[in-house]
Short mmCIF file of C-alpha atoms in Angstrom, two decimals:
data_model
loop_
_atom_site.label_atom_id
_atom_site.label_comp_id
_atom_site.label_asym_id
_atom_site.label_seq_id
_atom_site.Cartn_x
_atom_site.Cartn_y
_atom_site.Cartn_z
CA MET Z 101 13.33 -8.86 -14.38
CA LYS Z 102 11.90 -10.45 -17.50
CA ILE Z 103 8.25 -10.16 -18.36
CA ASP Z 104 7.39 -13.77 -17.43
CA GLU Z 105 8.89 -13.29 -13.98
CA PHE Z 106 7.14 -9.95 -13.65
CA ARG Z 107 3.80 -11.54 -14.54
CA LYS Z 108 4.29 -14.22 -11.86
CA GLU Z 109 5.38 -11.73 -9.19
CA ALA Z 110 2.62 -9.29 -10.09
CA TYR Z 111 -0.04 -11.95 -9.55
CA LYS Z 112 1.53 -12.72 -6.18
CA MET Z 113 1.51 -9.02 -5.31
CA VAL Z 114 -2.21 -8.68 -6.07
CA ASP Z 115 -2.87 -11.69 -3.82
CA TYR Z 116 -0.73 -10.06 -1.13
CA ILE Z 117 -2.69 -6.80 -1.38
CA CYS Z 118 -6.01 -8.65 -1.20
CA ASP Z 119 -4.84 -10.59 1.85
CA TYR Z 120 -3.71 -7.33 3.43
CA TYR Z 121 -7.13 -5.74 3.04
CA GLU Z 122 -8.92 -8.87 4.24
CA ASN Z 123 -6.84 -8.82 7.42
CA ILE Z 124 -6.27 -5.09 7.88
CA GLU Z 125 -8.44 -4.88 11.00
CA ASN Z 126 -6.10 -7.33 12.75
CA TYR Z 127 -3.07 -5.04 12.46
CA PRO Z 128 -2.33 -2.47 15.17
CA VAL Z 129 -3.70 0.61 13.42
CA LYS Z 130 -0.89 2.83 14.73
CA SER Z 131 2.60 1.41 14.38
CA GLN Z 132 3.99 0.28 17.72
CA VAL Z 133 7.70 0.62 16.89
CA LYS Z 134 10.08 2.90 18.76
CA PRO Z 135 12.18 5.62 17.07
CA ARG Z 136 15.04 4.17 14.95
CA GLU Z 137 13.76 0.62 15.40
CA ILE Z 138 13.29 0.11 11.66
CA PHE Z 139 16.47 1.92 10.69
CA ASP Z 140 18.60 -0.15 13.05
CA VAL Z 141 17.44 -3.53 11.70
CA LEU Z 142 18.07 -2.61 8.06
CA PRO Z 143 21.46 -3.52 6.54
CA SER Z 144 24.06 -0.76 6.67
CA LYS Z 145 24.83 -1.11 2.95
CA ALA Z 146 22.87 -1.90 -0.19
CA PRO Z 147 23.34 -5.43 -1.59
CA MET Z 148 26.15 -5.94 -4.07
CA HIS Z 149 24.34 -8.76 -5.87
CA GLN Z 150 20.78 -9.48 -6.96
CA GLU Z 151 18.30 -10.71 -4.39
CA GLU Z 152 15.20 -12.81 -4.97
CA MET Z 153 11.72 -11.30 -4.67
CA LYS Z 154 10.84 -14.01 -2.17
CA GLN Z 155 13.54 -12.73 0.18
CA ILE Z 156 12.63 -9.09 -0.41
CA MET Z 157 8.98 -9.73 0.45
CA SER Z 158 9.97 -11.79 3.48
CA ASP Z 159 12.00 -8.84 4.77
CA PHE Z 160 9.12 -6.49 3.93
CA ASP Z 161 6.87 -8.54 6.20
CA ALA Z 162 9.42 -8.87 8.97
CA GLN Z 163 11.04 -5.43 8.94
CA ILE Z 164 8.77 -2.93 7.23
CA MET Z 165 5.18 -3.88 8.04
CA LYS Z 166 5.68 -3.46 11.79
CA GLY Z 167 6.59 0.17 11.12
CA ILE Z 168 3.47 0.93 9.05
CA THR Z 169 0.55 2.92 10.43
CA HIS Z 170 -2.47 1.56 8.61
CA TRP Z 171 -4.28 4.55 7.17
CA GLN Z 172 -6.72 2.31 5.30
CA SER Z 173 -7.89 0.57 8.47
CA PRO Z 174 -11.51 1.33 9.43
CA HIS Z 175 -10.13 1.86 12.95
CA PHE Z 176 -8.16 4.88 11.71
CA HIS Z 177 -9.89 8.00 13.06
CA ALA Z 178 -6.92 10.39 13.38
CA TYR Z 179 -6.02 13.59 11.53
CA PHE Z 180 -8.04 13.48 8.29
CA PRO Z 181 -8.15 10.29 6.20
CA ALA Z 182 -5.90 9.68 3.22
CA ASN Z 183 -8.35 7.35 1.55
CA ALA Z 184 -7.70 4.67 -1.01
CA SER Z 185 -10.20 2.49 -2.83
CA PHE Z 186 -9.78 -0.53 -5.05
CA PRO Z 187 -10.55 1.27 -8.35
CA SER Z 188 -8.04 3.94 -7.38
CA ILE Z 189 -5.41 1.30 -6.58
CA LEU Z 190 -5.98 -0.34 -9.97
CA ALA Z 191 -5.47 3.01 -11.67
CA GLU Z 192 -2.26 3.55 -9.69
CA MET Z 193 -1.00 0.21 -11.00
CA LEU Z 194 -1.54 1.41 -14.55
CA THR Z 195 0.02 4.80 -13.79
CA SER Z 196 3.13 3.12 -12.41
CA ALA Z 197 3.33 0.69 -15.32
CA ILE Z 198 2.95 3.38 -17.99
CA GLY Z 199 5.44 5.61 -16.17
CA ALA Z 200 4.47 8.75 -18.07
CA GLN Z 201 6.04 12.11 -17.27
CA CYS Z 202 3.14 14.45 -17.93
CA MET Z 203 4.79 17.85 -17.87
CA ILE Z 204 3.35 19.08 -21.19
CA TRP Z 205 0.66 17.96 -23.61
CA ASP Z 206 3.17 16.45 -26.06
CA THR Z 207 4.70 14.16 -23.43
CA SER Z 208 1.28 12.56 -22.79
CA PRO Z 209 -1.74 14.06 -24.56
CA ALA Z 210 -4.21 11.73 -22.82
CA ALA Z 211 -2.93 12.75 -19.39
CA ALA Z 212 -3.41 16.45 -20.10
CA GLU Z 213 -6.83 16.08 -21.66
CA LEU Z 214 -8.13 13.62 -19.07
CA GLU Z 215 -7.00 15.99 -16.32
CA GLU Z 216 -8.93 18.83 -17.95
CA LYS Z 217 -12.02 16.64 -18.36
CA VAL Z 218 -12.21 15.15 -14.85
CA LEU Z 219 -11.81 18.59 -13.32
CA GLU Z 220 -14.71 19.76 -15.48
CA TRP Z 221 -16.69 16.76 -14.18
CA LEU Z 222 -15.92 17.70 -10.58
CA LYS Z 223 -16.84 21.30 -11.23
CA ASP Z 224 -20.22 20.14 -12.51
CA ILE Z 225 -20.79 17.64 -9.67
CA MET Z 226 -19.97 20.25 -7.03
CA ASP Z 227 -21.74 23.13 -8.78
CA LEU Z 228 -18.58 25.26 -8.81
CA PRO Z 229 -18.50 28.55 -10.75
CA SER Z 230 -18.38 27.94 -14.50
CA ASN Z 231 -15.58 30.47 -15.05
CA TRP Z 232 -13.09 28.54 -12.89
CA SER Z 233 -10.30 26.50 -14.49
CA GLY Z 234 -8.85 23.44 -12.77
CA VAL Z 235 -5.53 21.65 -12.41
CA ILE Z 236 -4.42 18.74 -10.22
CA GLN Z 237 -1.72 19.60 -7.69
CA ASP Z 238 0.02 17.14 -5.40
CA THR Z 239 -1.29 18.61 -2.13
CA ALA Z 240 -3.37 21.51 -0.86
CA SER Z 241 -0.18 23.01 0.57
CA THR Z 242 1.21 23.34 -2.96
CA ALA Z 243 -2.09 24.72 -4.24
CA THR Z 244 -2.17 27.37 -1.53
CA LEU Z 245 1.40 28.36 -2.38
CA CYS Z 246 0.37 28.69 -6.04
CA ALA Z 247 -2.58 30.87 -5.04
CA LEU Z 248 -0.48 33.22 -2.93
CA LEU Z 249 2.30 33.47 -5.51
CA THR Z 250 -0.25 34.31 -8.19
CA ALA Z 251 -1.80 36.92 -5.92
CA ARG Z 252 1.64 38.41 -5.29
CA GLU Z 253 2.48 38.60 -8.98
CA LYS Z 254 -0.90 40.00 -10.00
CA TYR Z 255 -0.65 42.67 -7.29
CA SER Z 256 2.85 43.70 -8.43
CA ASN Z 257 2.03 43.51 -12.15
CA PHE Z 258 4.40 40.51 -12.29
CA GLU Z 259 7.42 42.65 -11.39
CA ILE Z 260 8.46 40.60 -8.34
CA ASN Z 261 9.07 37.55 -10.53
CA GLU Z 262 11.16 39.78 -12.79
CA LYS Z 263 12.97 42.13 -10.40
CA GLY Z 264 12.50 40.68 -6.92
CA PHE Z 265 10.96 42.31 -3.87
CA ASN Z 266 11.15 46.05 -3.43
CA HIS Z 267 10.21 46.36 0.23
CA GLN Z 268 6.51 45.69 -0.26
CA GLU Z 269 4.97 44.71 3.05
CA PHE Z 270 2.22 42.31 2.06
CA ARG Z 271 -0.31 41.02 4.57
CA ILE Z 272 -2.05 37.64 4.51
CA TYR Z 273 -5.19 37.18 6.63
CA CYS Z 274 -6.56 33.94 8.02
CA SER Z 275 -8.24 32.64 11.14
CA SER Z 276 -6.43 31.28 14.15
CA GLU Z 277 -7.81 27.86 13.12
CA THR Z 278 -6.25 27.95 9.63
CA HIS Z 279 -3.92 25.15 8.51
CA SER Z 280 -0.18 25.53 9.07
CA SER Z 281 0.42 25.30 5.30
CA ILE Z 282 -0.52 29.00 5.11
CA GLU Z 283 2.47 29.98 7.23
CA LYS Z 284 4.72 27.67 5.25
CA ALA Z 285 3.57 29.18 1.95
CA VAL Z 286 4.13 32.71 3.22
CA LYS Z 287 7.66 31.80 4.33
CA ILE Z 288 8.48 30.22 0.97
CA MET Z 289 7.08 33.12 -1.07
CA GLY Z 290 9.25 35.62 0.76
CA VAL Z 291 6.52 37.62 2.46
CA GLY Z 292 7.60 36.58 5.94
CA LYS Z 293 5.77 34.76 8.69
CA LYS Z 294 5.30 37.97 10.67
CA ASN Z 295 2.93 39.20 7.96
CA VAL Z 296 0.43 36.41 8.52
CA VAL Z 297 -2.38 38.06 10.46
CA LYS Z 298 -4.32 35.46 12.42
CA ILE Z 299 -7.83 36.65 13.20
CA PRO Z 300 -9.66 35.27 16.25
CA THR Z 301 -12.68 33.07 15.69
CA ASN Z 302 -16.32 33.41 16.72
CA GLN Z 303 -18.39 30.98 18.78
CA TRP Z 304 -18.49 28.56 15.84
CA TYR Z 305 -14.67 28.65 15.48
CA ALA Z 306 -14.98 30.45 12.13
CA ILE Z 307 -13.07 33.63 11.34
CA ASP Z 308 -14.53 36.77 12.94
CA THR Z 309 -15.25 38.87 9.86
CA GLU Z 310 -15.69 42.14 11.76
CA LEU Z 311 -12.27 41.81 13.39
CA LEU Z 312 -10.82 40.89 10.00
CA GLU Z 313 -12.06 44.08 8.37
CA LYS Z 314 -10.73 46.16 11.24
CA GLU Z 315 -7.29 44.58 10.80
CA ILE Z 316 -7.32 45.29 7.07
CA GLN Z 317 -8.27 48.93 7.66
CA LYS Z 318 -5.54 49.30 10.26
CA ASP Z 319 -2.94 47.84 7.88
CA ILE Z 320 -3.97 50.20 5.09
CA GLU Z 321 -3.62 53.16 7.47
CA ASN Z 322 -0.11 51.91 8.30
CA LYS Z 323 0.86 51.73 4.58
CA LYS Z 324 0.81 47.94 4.44
CA ASN Z 325 -0.58 46.00 1.50
CA PRO Z 326 -3.47 43.57 2.10
CA LEU Z 327 -2.69 40.78 -0.37
CA SER Z 328 -4.90 37.79 0.40
CA ILE Z 329 -7.61 36.43 2.66
CA ILE Z 330 -7.61 32.69 3.29
CA ALA Z 331 -11.02 31.19 3.95
CA THR Z 332 -11.34 27.66 5.28
CA LEU Z 333 -14.06 25.16 4.51
CA GLY Z 334 -13.42 22.54 7.19
CA THR Z 335 -10.63 23.65 9.50
CA THR Z 336 -8.11 21.06 10.65
CA GLY Z 337 -8.97 21.24 14.33
CA THR Z 338 -12.76 21.45 14.37
CA THR Z 339 -13.90 21.35 10.68
CA SER Z 340 -15.45 24.79 11.14
CA ILE Z 341 -16.59 26.64 8.02
CA ASP Z 342 -15.82 30.29 7.40
CA ASP Z 343 -18.45 32.71 6.07
CA ILE Z 344 -17.38 32.60 2.41
CA ASP Z 345 -19.92 35.17 1.24
CA THR Z 346 -18.90 37.85 3.74
CA LEU Z 347 -15.22 37.16 3.20
CA GLY Z 348 -15.73 37.45 -0.55
CA LYS Z 349 -17.36 40.84 -0.18
CA ILE Z 350 -14.55 42.06 2.08
CA ALA Z 351 -11.95 40.79 -0.40
CA LYS Z 352 -13.69 42.59 -3.25
CA LYS Z 353 -13.97 45.81 -1.24
CA TYR Z 354 -10.25 45.95 -0.52
CA GLY Z 355 -8.95 44.36 -3.71
CA THR Z 356 -7.47 41.28 -2.02
CA TRP Z 357 -7.21 37.74 -3.38
CA LEU Z 358 -9.66 35.31 -1.75
CA HIS Z 359 -8.37 31.74 -1.56
CA ILE Z 360 -10.59 28.96 -0.18
CA ASP Z 361 -8.84 26.07 1.54
CA ALA Z 362 -11.43 23.30 1.38
CA ALA Z 363 -8.81 20.55 1.55
CA PHE Z 364 -10.97 18.24 3.63
CA GLY Z 365 -14.47 19.69 3.65
CA GLY Z 366 -14.64 20.28 -0.10
CA SER Z 367 -15.54 16.65 -0.78
CA ALA Z 368 -18.86 17.16 1.02
CA MET Z 369 -19.78 19.65 -1.69
CA ILE Z 370 -20.73 16.76 -3.95
CA LEU Z 371 -23.85 16.61 -1.76
CA PRO Z 372 -26.50 19.03 -3.10
CA GLU Z 373 -27.85 19.58 0.41
CA PHE Z 374 -24.40 20.61 1.67
CA ARG Z 375 -23.50 22.66 -1.40
CA LYS Z 376 -26.57 24.86 -0.84
CA LYS Z 377 -25.12 25.96 2.49
CA ILE Z 378 -21.95 27.35 0.88
CA ILE Z 379 -22.80 30.82 -0.39
CA GLY Z 380 -20.45 33.21 -2.19
CA LEU Z 381 -18.09 30.80 -3.95
CA GLU Z 382 -18.24 32.89 -7.12
CA LEU Z 383 -16.42 35.68 -5.23
CA ALA Z 384 -13.32 33.53 -4.67
CA ASP Z 385 -10.18 33.79 -6.78
CA SER Z 386 -9.00 30.26 -6.05
CA PHE Z 387 -10.21 27.08 -4.37
CA VAL Z 388 -8.63 23.75 -3.45
CA PHE Z 389 -9.91 20.44 -2.13
CA ASN Z 390 -8.32 17.01 -1.77
CA PRO Z 391 -10.02 14.00 -3.38
CA HIS Z 392 -7.24 12.05 -1.63
CA LYS Z 393 -8.78 12.88 1.74
CA TRP Z 394 -12.48 12.10 1.52
CA LEU Z 395 -13.23 11.13 -2.07
CA PHE Z 396 -11.59 7.68 -2.00
CA THR Z 397 -8.71 8.54 -4.34
CA ASN Z 398 -5.18 7.51 -3.40
CA PHE Z 399 -2.80 10.15 -2.12
CA ASP Z 400 -1.72 12.41 -3.77
CA CYS Z 401 -4.45 14.27 -5.66
CA SER Z 402 -5.54 17.87 -4.98
CA ALA Z 403 -8.04 19.64 -7.22
CA TYR Z 404 -7.12 23.32 -7.54
CA TYR Z 405 -9.39 25.82 -9.27
CA VAL Z 406 -8.59 29.40 -10.22
CA LYS Z 407 -10.71 32.18 -11.68
CA ASP Z 408 -7.88 33.90 -13.58
CA LYS Z 409 -5.92 31.10 -15.21
CA GLU Z 410 -3.90 33.52 -17.33
CA SER Z 411 -2.38 35.10 -14.21
CA LEU Z 412 -1.64 31.63 -12.82
CA ILE Z 413 0.14 30.63 -16.02
CA LYS Z 414 2.00 33.94 -16.27
CA THR Z 415 3.25 33.46 -12.70
CA PHE Z 416 4.78 30.04 -13.34
CA SER Z 417 5.51 29.82 -17.06
CA ILE Z 418 9.12 29.60 -18.21
CA LEU Z 419 9.80 28.44 -21.76
CA PRO Z 420 13.28 27.07 -22.43
CA GLU Z 421 14.01 25.92 -25.97
CA TYR Z 422 13.66 22.22 -25.19
CA LEU Z 423 10.03 22.69 -24.09
CA LYS Z 424 8.86 24.61 -27.16
CA THR Z 425 6.27 22.75 -29.24
CA ASN Z 426 3.95 23.40 -32.17
CA ASN Z 427 0.92 22.94 -29.93
CA ARG Z 428 1.58 25.73 -27.48
CA GLY Z 429 -1.54 27.81 -26.95
CA LEU Z 430 -3.81 25.11 -28.34
CA VAL Z 431 -3.65 22.79 -25.33
CA ASN Z 432 -3.02 22.87 -21.57
CA ASP Z 433 0.63 22.42 -20.68
CA TYR Z 434 0.10 21.86 -16.97
CA ARG Z 435 3.72 22.32 -16.03
CA ASP Z 436 2.87 26.05 -16.41
CA TRP Z 437 0.11 25.78 -13.80
CA GLY Z 438 2.25 25.18 -10.72
CA VAL Z 439 5.67 24.73 -9.15
CA PRO Z 440 7.08 21.43 -10.52
CA LEU Z 441 8.06 20.75 -14.10
CA GLY Z 442 7.61 16.98 -13.82
CA ARG Z 443 4.07 15.76 -13.21
CA ARG Z 444 2.46 12.39 -12.47
CA PHE Z 445 -0.61 11.07 -14.27
CA ARG Z 446 -2.88 11.79 -11.27
CA ALA Z 447 -6.06 12.24 -13.29
CA LEU Z 448 -6.29 8.52 -14.11
CA LYS Z 449 -7.11 7.39 -10.57
CA LEU Z 450 -9.68 10.15 -10.16
CA TRP Z 451 -11.29 9.08 -13.46
CA PHE Z 452 -11.43 5.46 -12.28
CA VAL Z 453 -13.04 6.48 -8.96
CA LEU Z 454 -15.66 8.76 -10.50
CA ARG Z 455 -16.63 6.12 -13.06
CA TYR Z 456 -16.52 3.03 -10.83
CA PHE Z 457 -18.53 4.49 -7.94
CA GLY Z 458 -20.67 6.94 -9.87
CA ILE Z 459 -21.92 10.17 -8.35
CA GLU Z 460 -24.78 8.62 -6.37
CA LYS Z 461 -22.65 6.00 -4.64
CA LEU Z 462 -20.01 8.58 -3.75
CA ARG Z 463 -22.72 10.78 -2.29
CA ASN Z 464 -24.18 7.88 -0.32
CA LYS Z 465 -20.81 7.00 1.20
CA ILE Z 466 -20.25 10.56 2.39
CA ARG Z 467 -23.81 10.76 3.73
CA THR Z 468 -23.14 7.55 5.66
CA HIS Z 469 -20.03 9.07 7.25
CA LEU Z 470 -22.04 12.14 8.28
CA GLN Z 471 -24.71 9.90 9.82
CA LEU Z 472 -22.09 7.89 11.73
CA ALA Z 473 -20.64 11.13 13.07
CA GLU Z 474 -24.07 12.05 14.41
CA ILE Z 475 -24.27 8.68 16.15
CA PHE Z 476 -20.88 9.19 17.82
CA LYS Z 477 -21.73 12.79 18.77
CA ASN Z 478 -24.89 11.61 20.51
CA LEU Z 479 -22.95 8.95 22.43
CA VAL Z 480 -20.68 11.71 23.74
CA ILE Z 481 -23.57 14.01 24.66
CA GLU Z 482 -25.50 11.27 26.44
CA ASN Z 483 -22.59 10.31 28.71
CA GLN Z 484 -22.16 12.62 31.70
CA ASP Z 485 -18.42 11.95 31.86
CA PHE Z 486 -17.70 13.26 28.37
CA GLU Z 487 -17.99 16.73 26.90
CA LEU Z 488 -18.54 17.91 23.33
CA LEU Z 489 -16.18 20.83 22.68
CA ALA Z 490 -17.19 22.06 19.21
CA PRO Z 491 -20.26 21.99 16.98
CA LEU Z 492 -20.42 19.05 14.57
CA THR Z 493 -20.26 20.51 11.06
CA LEU Z 494 -19.02 17.51 9.04
CA ASN Z 495 -17.69 14.21 10.35
CA THR Z 496 -15.17 15.24 13.01
CA ILE Z 497 -16.26 15.07 16.63
CA CYS Z 498 -14.24 17.17 19.09
CA PHE Z 499 -14.69 15.98 22.66
CA ARG Z 500 -12.91 15.19 25.89
CA PHE Z 501 -13.15 12.92 28.88
CA LYS Z 502 -14.49 15.05 31.76
CA PRO Z 503 -15.40 13.13 34.88
CA VAL Z 504 -18.15 14.93 36.76
CA PHE Z 505 -15.96 15.40 39.84
CA LEU Z 506 -13.00 16.94 37.97
CA GLU Z 507 -13.01 20.68 37.19
CA ASP Z 508 -9.37 21.77 37.11
CA GLU Z 509 -8.46 22.52 33.47
CA ASP Z 510 -4.78 21.62 33.82
CA GLU Z 511 -5.71 18.24 35.30
CA LEU Z 512 -8.27 17.67 32.55
CA ASN Z 513 -5.70 18.48 29.87
CA SER Z 514 -3.19 16.10 31.40
CA LEU Z 515 -5.82 13.39 31.80
CA ASN Z 516 -6.99 13.57 28.20
CA GLU Z 517 -3.44 13.51 26.88
CA LYS Z 518 -2.81 10.36 28.91
CA VAL Z 519 -6.04 8.81 27.63
CA LEU Z 520 -5.10 9.54 24.02
CA ASN Z 521 -1.62 8.07 24.39
CA ALA Z 522 -2.96 4.98 26.12
CA ILE Z 523 -5.52 4.38 23.35
CA ASN Z 524 -3.02 4.85 20.54
CA ASN Z 525 -0.32 2.78 22.22
CA LYS Z 526 -2.57 -0.27 22.30
CA GLY Z 527 -3.06 -0.14 18.54
CA LYS Z 528 -6.76 -1.01 18.38
CA LEU Z 529 -7.78 2.54 17.53
CA TYR Z 530 -6.03 5.68 16.34
CA LEU Z 531 -7.18 9.16 17.34
CA SER Z 532 -5.45 12.52 17.20
CA HIS Z 533 -5.93 15.73 19.16
CA THR Z 534 -6.15 19.48 18.94
CA LYS Z 535 -6.50 22.30 21.46
CA ILE Z 536 -9.67 24.37 21.57
CA LYS Z 537 -9.39 27.52 23.69
CA GLY Z 538 -6.66 25.86 25.70
CA LYS Z 539 -8.57 22.62 26.20
CA TYR Z 540 -6.84 19.39 25.18
CA THR Z 541 -9.35 17.92 22.73
CA LEU Z 542 -9.75 14.42 21.31
CA ARG Z 543 -10.69 14.27 17.62
CA MET Z 544 -12.73 11.39 16.21
CA VAL Z 545 -12.79 11.55 12.40
CA ILE Z 546 -15.22 9.18 10.66
CA GLY Z 547 -14.29 9.13 6.99
CA GLN Z 548 -12.28 6.04 6.14
CA THR Z 549 -13.41 4.35 2.93
CA ASN Z 550 -14.67 1.13 4.53
CA VAL Z 551 -15.77 2.36 7.96
CA GLU Z 552 -19.09 1.01 9.24
CA GLU Z 553 -21.28 1.63 12.25
CA ARG Z 554 -19.75 -1.37 14.05
CA HIS Z 555 -16.33 0.32 13.88
CA VAL Z 556 -17.71 3.53 15.36
CA LEU Z 557 -19.43 1.68 18.20
CA LYS Z 558 -16.26 -0.33 18.84
CA ALA Z 559 -14.24 2.90 18.98
CA TRP Z 560 -16.60 4.31 21.60
CA GLU Z 561 -16.30 1.11 23.62
CA ILE Z 562 -12.49 1.29 23.51
CA ILE Z 563 -12.50 4.97 24.53
CA ARG Z 564 -14.82 4.35 27.48
CA GLU Z 565 -12.86 1.32 28.64
CA GLU Z 566 -9.60 3.24 28.53
CA CYS Z 567 -11.11 6.11 30.49
CA GLN Z 568 -12.34 3.66 33.11
CA GLU Z 569 -8.75 2.55 33.62
CA PHE Z 570 -7.97 6.06 34.90
CA PHE Z 571 -11.12 6.55 36.97
CA LYS Z 572 -13.38 3.73 38.08
CA TYR Z 573 -16.78 5.28 37.78
#
């Protein structure tokens, strides 16, 4: 493609994207295709000869768009959001066009230095400990793996990297509400899934710190090695918040690494009123949150902070001849700060977002989402046929349909699963679920970039109408 053709097609693509966003509420928010439906309509072989962009885009509309779940729709209330925004999209265009491979400072000095700077900005905005150092990872799952690997190496004086395991039985502690990425990380790092100790939660669905300490003491008596405690700031199921201060003191007492998984909830820490509630951060060894969830920055972009950056670098650094430069030690070579060698220029979109919105507008958007969550929570509480199942801590409402005449828990679980599937299959709204103490729970997450009160009220209307289809009350 020559540059004149590219210019013409690029203008068309921007128009296409604008049209998409103008009409996004008209798409079924959850794709309605059946398994293999997309695969089966695609040609069995790649084309031998060049095809025109007009035909490619026509096929995109006809074959691909029907298989897209529209995460940027304001009717998307499932899982946690993976938010985009227009300034972030513009930055992604530049990132793609420049095509930089940002593995070390020399391969893109601006990428390395902008990454360092925007993470300093975030640290200041969120009032994070001044002695933390930051790096952008692709996801919180990768950041958690980095944290646990660093903990492992620091504990073993870096001998496991050098010599392999020598029958150490490490133990990783987390709550029963902790994200599944903890188990995945433990499997990858060679510690073994059986050594993840899941601690029951208290009445607020946060980790029970007394039970945690008892488990650690028991493991020490049995000659096992407490390696790390995982605290969560906004659990996946209920957005519960662990007692960071108490966990930090326990970690310090037993010499364990404290990692804070704030993948979703961390974005709320840009609010001074929320940040004041989070006590004990300075006791943590590492911390991660995802701007690509609730800070309007395109996926993927995870901000990972660590207290001991030298141990992080020592864990991951390998220096073959072809990567040696005259600037080593003077700059951050971020390929030494995590698993991959190759790295994208992720800092650019975060820089665009922070500058375009500004701190106050970002704070106002998050405050709006919290206010909308309160509105939805009150709608649930005020209706006798619905039940709130967990405290509202952020912007995720956990509830279920519970007709006043129905008490059997198995029937209620089956009913709510049917309700969820019926809602999602119609495509006007997308919710997801969890289970809280065995109860099938509907989750309403209010955090999409462009969500407004009218969308929340419409969602409630759809939910009530669907429930009425099962029981005319």
